[in-house]
Short mmCIF file of C-alpha atoms in Angstrom, two decimals:
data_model
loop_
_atom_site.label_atom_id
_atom_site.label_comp_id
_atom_site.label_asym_id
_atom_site.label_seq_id
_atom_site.Cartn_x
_atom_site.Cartn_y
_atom_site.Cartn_z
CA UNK I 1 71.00 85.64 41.65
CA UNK I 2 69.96 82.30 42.45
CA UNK I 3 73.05 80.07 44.51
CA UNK I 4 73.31 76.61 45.16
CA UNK I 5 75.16 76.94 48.25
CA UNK I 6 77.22 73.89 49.55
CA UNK I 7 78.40 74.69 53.64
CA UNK I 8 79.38 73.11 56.50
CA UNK I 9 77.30 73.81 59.63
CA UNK I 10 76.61 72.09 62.35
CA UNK I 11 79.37 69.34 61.85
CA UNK I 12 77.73 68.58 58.62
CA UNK I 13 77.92 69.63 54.76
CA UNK I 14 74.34 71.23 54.22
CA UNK I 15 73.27 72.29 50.47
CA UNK I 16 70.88 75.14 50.05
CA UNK I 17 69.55 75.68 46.35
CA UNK I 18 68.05 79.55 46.68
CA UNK I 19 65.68 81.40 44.56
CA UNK I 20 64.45 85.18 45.47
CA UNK I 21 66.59 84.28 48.52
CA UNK I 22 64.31 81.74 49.76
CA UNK I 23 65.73 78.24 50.31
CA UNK I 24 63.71 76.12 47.71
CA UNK I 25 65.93 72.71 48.69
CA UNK I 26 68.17 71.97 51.45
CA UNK I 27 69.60 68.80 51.96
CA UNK I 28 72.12 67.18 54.98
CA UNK I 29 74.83 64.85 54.49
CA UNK I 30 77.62 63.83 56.84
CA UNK I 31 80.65 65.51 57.20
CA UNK I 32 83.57 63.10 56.57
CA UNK I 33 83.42 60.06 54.00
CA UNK I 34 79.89 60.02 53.27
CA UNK I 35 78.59 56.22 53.83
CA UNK I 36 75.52 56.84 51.63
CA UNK I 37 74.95 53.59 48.78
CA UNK I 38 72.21 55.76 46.67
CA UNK I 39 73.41 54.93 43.24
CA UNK I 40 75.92 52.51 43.94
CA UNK I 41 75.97 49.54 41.98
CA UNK I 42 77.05 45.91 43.66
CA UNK I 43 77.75 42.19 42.64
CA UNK I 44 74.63 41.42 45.11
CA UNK I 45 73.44 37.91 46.04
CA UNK I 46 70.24 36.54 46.69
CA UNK I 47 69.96 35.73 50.21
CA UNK I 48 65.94 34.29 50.25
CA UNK I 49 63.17 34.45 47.82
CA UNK I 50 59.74 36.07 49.79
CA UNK I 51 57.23 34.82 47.48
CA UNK I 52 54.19 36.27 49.43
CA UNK I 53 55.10 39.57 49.19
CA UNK I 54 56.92 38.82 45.38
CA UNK I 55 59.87 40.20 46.56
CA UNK I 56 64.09 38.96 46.95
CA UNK I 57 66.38 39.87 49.63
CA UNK I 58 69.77 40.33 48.74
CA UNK I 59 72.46 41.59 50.11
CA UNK I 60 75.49 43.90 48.89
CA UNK I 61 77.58 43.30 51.73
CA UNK I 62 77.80 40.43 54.72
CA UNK I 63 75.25 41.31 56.92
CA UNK I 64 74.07 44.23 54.60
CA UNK I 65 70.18 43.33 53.06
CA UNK I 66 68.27 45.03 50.57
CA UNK I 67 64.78 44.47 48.75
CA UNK I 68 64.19 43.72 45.18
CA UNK I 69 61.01 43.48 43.88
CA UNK I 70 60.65 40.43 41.77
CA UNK I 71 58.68 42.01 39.22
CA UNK I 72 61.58 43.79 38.48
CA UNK I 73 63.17 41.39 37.10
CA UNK I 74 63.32 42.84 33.34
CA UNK I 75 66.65 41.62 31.81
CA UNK I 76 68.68 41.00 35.10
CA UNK I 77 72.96 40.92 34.44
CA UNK I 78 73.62 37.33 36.76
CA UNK I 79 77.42 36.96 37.54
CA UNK I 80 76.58 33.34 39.21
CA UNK I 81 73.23 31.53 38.42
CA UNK I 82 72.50 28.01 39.35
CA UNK I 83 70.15 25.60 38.07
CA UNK I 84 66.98 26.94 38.46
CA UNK I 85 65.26 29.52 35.86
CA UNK I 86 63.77 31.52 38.55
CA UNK I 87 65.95 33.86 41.11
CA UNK I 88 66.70 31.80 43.80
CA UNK I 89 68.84 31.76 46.93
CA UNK I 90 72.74 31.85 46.21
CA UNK I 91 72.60 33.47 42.97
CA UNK I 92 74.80 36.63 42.12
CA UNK I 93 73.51 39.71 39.89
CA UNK I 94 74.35 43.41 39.60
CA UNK I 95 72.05 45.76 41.65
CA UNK I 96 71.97 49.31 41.76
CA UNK I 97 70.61 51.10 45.03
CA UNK I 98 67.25 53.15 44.18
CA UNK I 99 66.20 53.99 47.67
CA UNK I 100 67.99 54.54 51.31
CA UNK I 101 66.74 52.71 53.80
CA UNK I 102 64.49 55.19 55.65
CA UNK I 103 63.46 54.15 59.18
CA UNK I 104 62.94 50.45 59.79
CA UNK I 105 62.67 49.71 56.27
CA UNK I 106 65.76 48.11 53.93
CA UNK I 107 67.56 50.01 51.27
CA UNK I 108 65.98 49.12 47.59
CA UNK I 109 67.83 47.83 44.98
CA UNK I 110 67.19 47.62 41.15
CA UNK I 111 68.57 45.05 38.53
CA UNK I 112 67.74 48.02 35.79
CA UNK I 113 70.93 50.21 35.95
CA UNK I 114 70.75 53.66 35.46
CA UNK I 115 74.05 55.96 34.60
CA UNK I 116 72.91 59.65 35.35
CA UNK I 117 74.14 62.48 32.85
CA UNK I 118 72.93 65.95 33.02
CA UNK I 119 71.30 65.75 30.04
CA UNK I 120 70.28 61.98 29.47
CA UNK I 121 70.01 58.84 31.71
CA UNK I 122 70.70 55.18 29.98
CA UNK I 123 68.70 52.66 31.63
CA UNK I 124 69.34 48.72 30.90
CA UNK I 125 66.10 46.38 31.27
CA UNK I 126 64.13 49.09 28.96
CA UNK I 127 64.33 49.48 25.66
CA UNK I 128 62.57 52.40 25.20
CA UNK I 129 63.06 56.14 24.52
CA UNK I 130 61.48 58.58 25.86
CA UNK I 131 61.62 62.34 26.79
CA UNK I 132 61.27 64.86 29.80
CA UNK I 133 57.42 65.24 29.93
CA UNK I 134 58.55 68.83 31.33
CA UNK I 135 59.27 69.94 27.94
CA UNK I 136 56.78 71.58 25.28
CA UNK I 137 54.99 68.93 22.98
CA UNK I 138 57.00 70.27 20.06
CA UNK I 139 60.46 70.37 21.57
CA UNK I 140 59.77 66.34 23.00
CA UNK I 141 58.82 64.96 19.05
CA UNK I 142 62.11 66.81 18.07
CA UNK I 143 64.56 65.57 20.63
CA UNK I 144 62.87 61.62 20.45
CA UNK I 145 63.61 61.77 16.78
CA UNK I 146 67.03 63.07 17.04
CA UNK I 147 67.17 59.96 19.91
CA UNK I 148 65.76 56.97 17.36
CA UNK I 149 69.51 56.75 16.08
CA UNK I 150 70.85 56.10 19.61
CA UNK I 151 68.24 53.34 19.71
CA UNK I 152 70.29 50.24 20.88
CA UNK I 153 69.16 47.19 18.09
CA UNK I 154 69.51 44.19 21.07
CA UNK I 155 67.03 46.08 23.04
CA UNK I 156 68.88 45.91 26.33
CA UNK I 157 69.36 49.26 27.32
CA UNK I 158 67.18 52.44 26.76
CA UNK I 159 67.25 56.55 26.86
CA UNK I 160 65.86 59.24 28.53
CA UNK I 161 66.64 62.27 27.89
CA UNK I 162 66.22 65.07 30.80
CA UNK I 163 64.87 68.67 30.74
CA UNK I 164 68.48 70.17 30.55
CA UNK I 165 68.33 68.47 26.91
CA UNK I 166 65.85 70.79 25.76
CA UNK I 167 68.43 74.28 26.35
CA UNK I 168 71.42 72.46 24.40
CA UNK I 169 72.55 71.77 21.12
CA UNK I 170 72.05 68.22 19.81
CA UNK I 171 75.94 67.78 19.15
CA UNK I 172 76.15 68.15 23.26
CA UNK I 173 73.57 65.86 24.08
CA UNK I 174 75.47 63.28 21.73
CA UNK I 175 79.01 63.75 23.34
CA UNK I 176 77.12 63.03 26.64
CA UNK I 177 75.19 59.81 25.31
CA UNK I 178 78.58 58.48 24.10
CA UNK I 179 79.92 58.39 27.56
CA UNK I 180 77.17 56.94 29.06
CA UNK I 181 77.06 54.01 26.64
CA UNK I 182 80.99 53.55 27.04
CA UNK I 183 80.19 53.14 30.89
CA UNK I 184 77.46 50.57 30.44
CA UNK I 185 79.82 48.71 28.56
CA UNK I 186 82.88 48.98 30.98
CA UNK I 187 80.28 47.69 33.97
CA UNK I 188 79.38 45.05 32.13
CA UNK I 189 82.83 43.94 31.18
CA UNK I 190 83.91 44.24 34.66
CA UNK I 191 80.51 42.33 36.29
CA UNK I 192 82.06 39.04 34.69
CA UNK I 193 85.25 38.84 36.64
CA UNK I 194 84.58 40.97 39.49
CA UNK I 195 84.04 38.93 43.07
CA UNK I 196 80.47 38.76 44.85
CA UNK I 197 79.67 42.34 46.68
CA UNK I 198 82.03 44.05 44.69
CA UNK I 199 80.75 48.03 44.17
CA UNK I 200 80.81 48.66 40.57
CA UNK I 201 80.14 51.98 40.85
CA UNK I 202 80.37 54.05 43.54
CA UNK I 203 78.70 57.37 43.73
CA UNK I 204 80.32 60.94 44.74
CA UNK I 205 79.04 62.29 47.75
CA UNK I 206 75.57 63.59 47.72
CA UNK I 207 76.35 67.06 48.02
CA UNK I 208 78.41 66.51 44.17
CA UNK I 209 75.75 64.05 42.48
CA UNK I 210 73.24 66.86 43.17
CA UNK I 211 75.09 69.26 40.89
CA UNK I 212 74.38 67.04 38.13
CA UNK I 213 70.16 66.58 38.91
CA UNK I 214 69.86 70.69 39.14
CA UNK I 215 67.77 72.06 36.32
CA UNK I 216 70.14 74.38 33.90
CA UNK I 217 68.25 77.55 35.07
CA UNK I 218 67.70 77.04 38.58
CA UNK I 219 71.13 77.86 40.07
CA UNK I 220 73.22 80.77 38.47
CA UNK I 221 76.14 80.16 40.96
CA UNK I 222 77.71 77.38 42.48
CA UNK I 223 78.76 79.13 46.19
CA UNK I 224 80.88 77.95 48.95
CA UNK I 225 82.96 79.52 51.20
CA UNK I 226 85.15 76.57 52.38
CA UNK I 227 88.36 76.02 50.83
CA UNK I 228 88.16 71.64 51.04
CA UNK I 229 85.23 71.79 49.20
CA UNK I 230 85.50 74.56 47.05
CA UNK I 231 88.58 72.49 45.61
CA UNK I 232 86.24 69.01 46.08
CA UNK I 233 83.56 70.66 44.01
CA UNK I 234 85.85 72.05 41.43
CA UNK I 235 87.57 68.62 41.02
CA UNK I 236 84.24 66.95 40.59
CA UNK I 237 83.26 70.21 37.67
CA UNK I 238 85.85 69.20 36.13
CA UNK I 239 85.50 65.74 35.12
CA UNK I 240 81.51 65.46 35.15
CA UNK I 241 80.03 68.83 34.51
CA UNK I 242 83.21 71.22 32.64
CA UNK I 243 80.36 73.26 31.05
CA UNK I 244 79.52 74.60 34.90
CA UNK I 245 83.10 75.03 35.82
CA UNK I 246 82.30 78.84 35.09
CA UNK I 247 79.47 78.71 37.80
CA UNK I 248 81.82 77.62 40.86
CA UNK I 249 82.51 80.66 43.33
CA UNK I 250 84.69 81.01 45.91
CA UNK I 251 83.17 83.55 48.85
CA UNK I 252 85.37 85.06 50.78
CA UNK I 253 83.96 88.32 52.75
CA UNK I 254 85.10 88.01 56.06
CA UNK I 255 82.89 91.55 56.96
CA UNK I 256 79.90 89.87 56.09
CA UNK I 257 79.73 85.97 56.64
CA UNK I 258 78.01 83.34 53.41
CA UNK I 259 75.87 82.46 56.50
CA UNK I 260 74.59 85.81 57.65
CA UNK I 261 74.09 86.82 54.28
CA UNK I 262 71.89 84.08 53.06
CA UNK I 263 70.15 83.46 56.74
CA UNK I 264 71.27 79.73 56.28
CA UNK I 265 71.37 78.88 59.99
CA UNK I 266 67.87 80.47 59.81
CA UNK I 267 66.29 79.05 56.83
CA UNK I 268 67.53 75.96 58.14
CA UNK I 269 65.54 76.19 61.64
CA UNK I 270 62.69 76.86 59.65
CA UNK I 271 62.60 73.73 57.55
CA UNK I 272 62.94 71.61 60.89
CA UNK I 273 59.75 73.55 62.41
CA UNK I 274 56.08 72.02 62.53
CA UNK I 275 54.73 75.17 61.97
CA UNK I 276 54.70 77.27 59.21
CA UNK I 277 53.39 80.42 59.03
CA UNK I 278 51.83 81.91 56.22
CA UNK I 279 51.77 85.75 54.90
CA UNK I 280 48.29 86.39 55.79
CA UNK I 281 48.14 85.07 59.47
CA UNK I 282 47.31 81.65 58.54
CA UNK I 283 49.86 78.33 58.70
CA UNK I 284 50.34 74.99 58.27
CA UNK I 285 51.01 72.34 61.32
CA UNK I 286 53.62 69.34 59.19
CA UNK I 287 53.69 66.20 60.85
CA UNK I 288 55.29 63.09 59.24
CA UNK I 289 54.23 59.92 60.99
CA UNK I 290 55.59 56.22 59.98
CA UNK I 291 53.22 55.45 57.35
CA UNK I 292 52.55 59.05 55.69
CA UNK I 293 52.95 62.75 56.57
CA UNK I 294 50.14 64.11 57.70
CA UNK I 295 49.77 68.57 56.93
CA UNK I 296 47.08 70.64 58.27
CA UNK I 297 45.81 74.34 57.24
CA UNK I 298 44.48 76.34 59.49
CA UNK I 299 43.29 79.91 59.40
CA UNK I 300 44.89 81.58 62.72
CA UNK I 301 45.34 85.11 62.49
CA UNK I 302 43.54 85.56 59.21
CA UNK I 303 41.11 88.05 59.22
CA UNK I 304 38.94 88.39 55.74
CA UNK I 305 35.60 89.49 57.12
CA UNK I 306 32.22 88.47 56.10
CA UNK I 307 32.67 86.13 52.74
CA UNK I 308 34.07 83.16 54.32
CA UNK I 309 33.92 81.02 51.16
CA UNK I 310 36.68 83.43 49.40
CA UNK I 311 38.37 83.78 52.73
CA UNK I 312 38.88 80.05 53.06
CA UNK I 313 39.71 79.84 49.33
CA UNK I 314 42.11 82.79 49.68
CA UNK I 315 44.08 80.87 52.29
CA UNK I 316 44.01 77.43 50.67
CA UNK I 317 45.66 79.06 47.71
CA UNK I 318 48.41 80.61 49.90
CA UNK I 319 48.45 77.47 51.39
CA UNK I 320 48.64 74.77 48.20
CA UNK I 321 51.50 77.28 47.25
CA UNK I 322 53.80 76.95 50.75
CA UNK I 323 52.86 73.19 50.46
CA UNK I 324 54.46 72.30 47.17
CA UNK I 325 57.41 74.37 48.62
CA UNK I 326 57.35 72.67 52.00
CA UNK I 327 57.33 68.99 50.09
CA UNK I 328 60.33 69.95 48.13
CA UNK I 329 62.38 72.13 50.79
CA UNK I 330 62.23 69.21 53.19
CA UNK I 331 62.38 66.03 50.80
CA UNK I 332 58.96 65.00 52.23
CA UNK I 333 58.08 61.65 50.57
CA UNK I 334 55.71 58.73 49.89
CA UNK I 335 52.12 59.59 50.83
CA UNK I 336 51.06 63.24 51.91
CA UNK I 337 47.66 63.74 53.22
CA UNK I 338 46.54 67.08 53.06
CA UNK I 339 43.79 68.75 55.31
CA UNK I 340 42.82 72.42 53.58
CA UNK I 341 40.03 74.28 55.34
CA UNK I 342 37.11 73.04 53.92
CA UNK I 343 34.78 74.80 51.23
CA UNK I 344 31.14 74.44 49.87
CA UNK I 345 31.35 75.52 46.36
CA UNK I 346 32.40 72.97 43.83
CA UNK I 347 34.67 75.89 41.45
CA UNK I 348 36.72 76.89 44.42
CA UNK I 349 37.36 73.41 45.34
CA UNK I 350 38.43 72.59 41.17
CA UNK I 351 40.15 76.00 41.48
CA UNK I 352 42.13 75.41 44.60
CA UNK I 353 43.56 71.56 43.08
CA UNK I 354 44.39 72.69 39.65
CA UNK I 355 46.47 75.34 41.76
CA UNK I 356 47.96 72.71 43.55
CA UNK I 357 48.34 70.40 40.50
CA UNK I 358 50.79 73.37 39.37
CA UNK I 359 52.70 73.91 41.79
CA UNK I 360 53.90 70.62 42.44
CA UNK I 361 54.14 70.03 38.40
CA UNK I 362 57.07 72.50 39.30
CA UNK I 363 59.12 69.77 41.69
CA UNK I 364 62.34 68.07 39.86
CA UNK I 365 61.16 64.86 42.20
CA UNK I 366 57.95 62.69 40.65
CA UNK I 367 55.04 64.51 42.79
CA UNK I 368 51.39 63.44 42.08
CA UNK I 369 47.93 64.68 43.09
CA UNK I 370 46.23 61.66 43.22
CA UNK I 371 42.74 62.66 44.54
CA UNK I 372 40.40 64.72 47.23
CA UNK I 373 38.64 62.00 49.27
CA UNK I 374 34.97 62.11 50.04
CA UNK I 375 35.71 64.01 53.46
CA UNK I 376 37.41 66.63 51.78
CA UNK I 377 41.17 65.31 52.24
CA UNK I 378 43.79 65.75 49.01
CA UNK I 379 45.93 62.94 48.92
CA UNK I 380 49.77 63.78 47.41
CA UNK I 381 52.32 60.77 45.80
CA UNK I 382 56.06 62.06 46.13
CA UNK I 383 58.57 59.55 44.85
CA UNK I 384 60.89 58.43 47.79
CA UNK I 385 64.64 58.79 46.87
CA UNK I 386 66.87 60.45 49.52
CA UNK I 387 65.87 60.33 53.22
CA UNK I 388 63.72 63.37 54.61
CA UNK I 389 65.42 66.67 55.87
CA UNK I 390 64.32 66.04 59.43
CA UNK I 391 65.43 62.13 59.61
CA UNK I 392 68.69 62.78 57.52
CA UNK I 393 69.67 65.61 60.50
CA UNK I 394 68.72 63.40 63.36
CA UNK I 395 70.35 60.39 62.11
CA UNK I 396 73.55 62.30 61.70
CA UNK I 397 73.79 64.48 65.26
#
């Protein structure tokens, strides 16, 4: 059984997806009335126009800036617009949140609004449709012809459908894209006579909206062992995600704690550590710095005698295999720089990346292997969404 486990612990509601009993994701949110805005979507307006860096400021809230990136700028929804043709300072348009702020930086906002279902998104600003490049060629040509008919003929919003689409029936996938396109419409209806920094949308908790990004057969049971949120996530089930209803569990062995069970409190410690060990005597030292994140493989306690060159490749292996984990367990994001031990022969090198090139393909979150530099370090993209493991449980304690 793999759970997706949703606990408090440590004054804080903690989510643990498992798998083999091995925490594959765990994620930290406050405990009462979560103040994240990821997803929310705002009347915004333009505060000043940063030409040098082609980029607007705008704020959601007095005192509350974000960054838009002008070339962003696809088919923007303005609610106030003054003279001018270009953005400019004063004018009002609906902005959804795409990024936290993470450290010194501003939250980042988007004028191309995406409405998340479990099976499809609908995006406005792109016409296009397109399909889960996580499917098999053959099941992607069959699900973007069944899409053409959804295409919208003004061009101002497009679909994507997600890899749950590819393990349900076509008549499901419709029912969803009809609700999606009825909420486009209400937002837009509403944007016209709504007042400046008005939220449009506003998100469920993290710890809910996560239920809807899990891939259909990575969690078997939806477990949680307090009554508030059992009945939180079973409200939430029922309007968003009935299909999962049947999924929600309610544990209640008083012998044998959810915690002890499941080693949360322990698994959790071990996400926080710089060190990881791995199972043959080696480990990794993860250290995230302001610009990038910074991971280092060392050999320790691994003994593999005489043939060094399969010894080191041995442990990069293990190593590119813990790392993909590690990126995903803790959120790690933006640019990873990765020092594996370092090898002579060109196939263990090619054999080691397209190992690593795997592993990440595996990671719900946009993860790239962008190259090995000429001293011998890999360089890693990870899309930045929600704010890392270690920042989110410092900010909140």
């Amino acid at each position: 059984m793999n759970p997706y486990i949703i606990a408090r612990m440590r004054g804080r509601v903690f989510s643990f997806l498992l798998k083999d009993q091995k925490a594959v994701e765990i994620h930290c949110d406050p405990e009462n009335a979560p103040e994240g805005i990821l997803g929310n979507v705002y009347i915004g307006k333009v505060k000043n126009i940063a030409k040098n860096i082609q980029a607007a400021f705008v704020d959601i809230a007095p005192g509350r800036t974000c960054y838009l990136p002008l070339d962003d700028l696809r088919q923007p929804i303005f609610t106030k617009k003054g003279v001018s043709k270009q953005i400019q300072a004063g004018d009002e348009l609906v902005v959804q949140v795409s990024r936290e702020g993470i450290k010194t930086k501003f939250p980042s906002v988007t004028t191309n609004i995406t409405f998340h279902g479990k099976f499809a998104l609908l995006t406005t600003g792109k016409a296009q449709l397109s399909v889960s490049s996580k499917l098999g060629k053959e099941k992607r040509e069959q699900l973007l012809s069944f899409l053409q008919e959804y295409r919208d003929e003004d061009g101002k919003y497009g679909w994507l459908l997600r890899t749950n689409a590819g393990s349900v029936s076509y008549e499901k996938i419709g029912e969803e894209l009809a609700v999606l396109k009825n909420q486009y419409e209400n937002l837009i209806s509403q944007s016209q006579y709504r007042t400046c920094y008005s939220c449009l949308l506003n998100m469920p908790p993290a710890y809910l909206a996560r239920l809807l990004d899990l891939y259909e057969e990575s969690a078997d049971v939806f477990l949680t062992d307090d009554k508030e949120l059992y009945d939180e996530i079973q409200e939430y089930l029922t309007v968003h995600q009935p299909e999962d209803l049947s999924k929600l569990s309610f544990y209640e062995d008083r012998l044998l704690p959810m915690d002890k069970l499941y080693s949360l409190e322990h698994q959790l410690s071990l996400a926080l550590q710089e060190k990881v060990w791995l199972n043959s005597g080696g480990y990794l030292i993860i250290q995230p710095t302001e610009a990038l994140t910074v991971i280092d493989v060392n050999t320790g306690k691994y003994e593999g005698g005489k043939k060094q060159e399969k010894t080191f490749l041995k442990i990069n292996k293990e190593a590119a295999i813990e790392i993909a984990r590690q990126l995903r367990l803790r959120n790690i994001s933006g640019i990873i720089i990765i020092d594996f031990i370092n090898m002579e022969e060109k196939q263990s090198v090619d054999e080691l990346l397209s190992l690593l090139n795997s592993e990440l393909h595996k990671d719900p979150i946009p993860t790239t292997l962008v190259d090995m530099t000429k001293l011998s370090l890999v360089e890693i993209t990870r899309k930045k969404k929600e704010k890392p493991l270690l920042q989110a449980c410092r900010e909140i304690s």
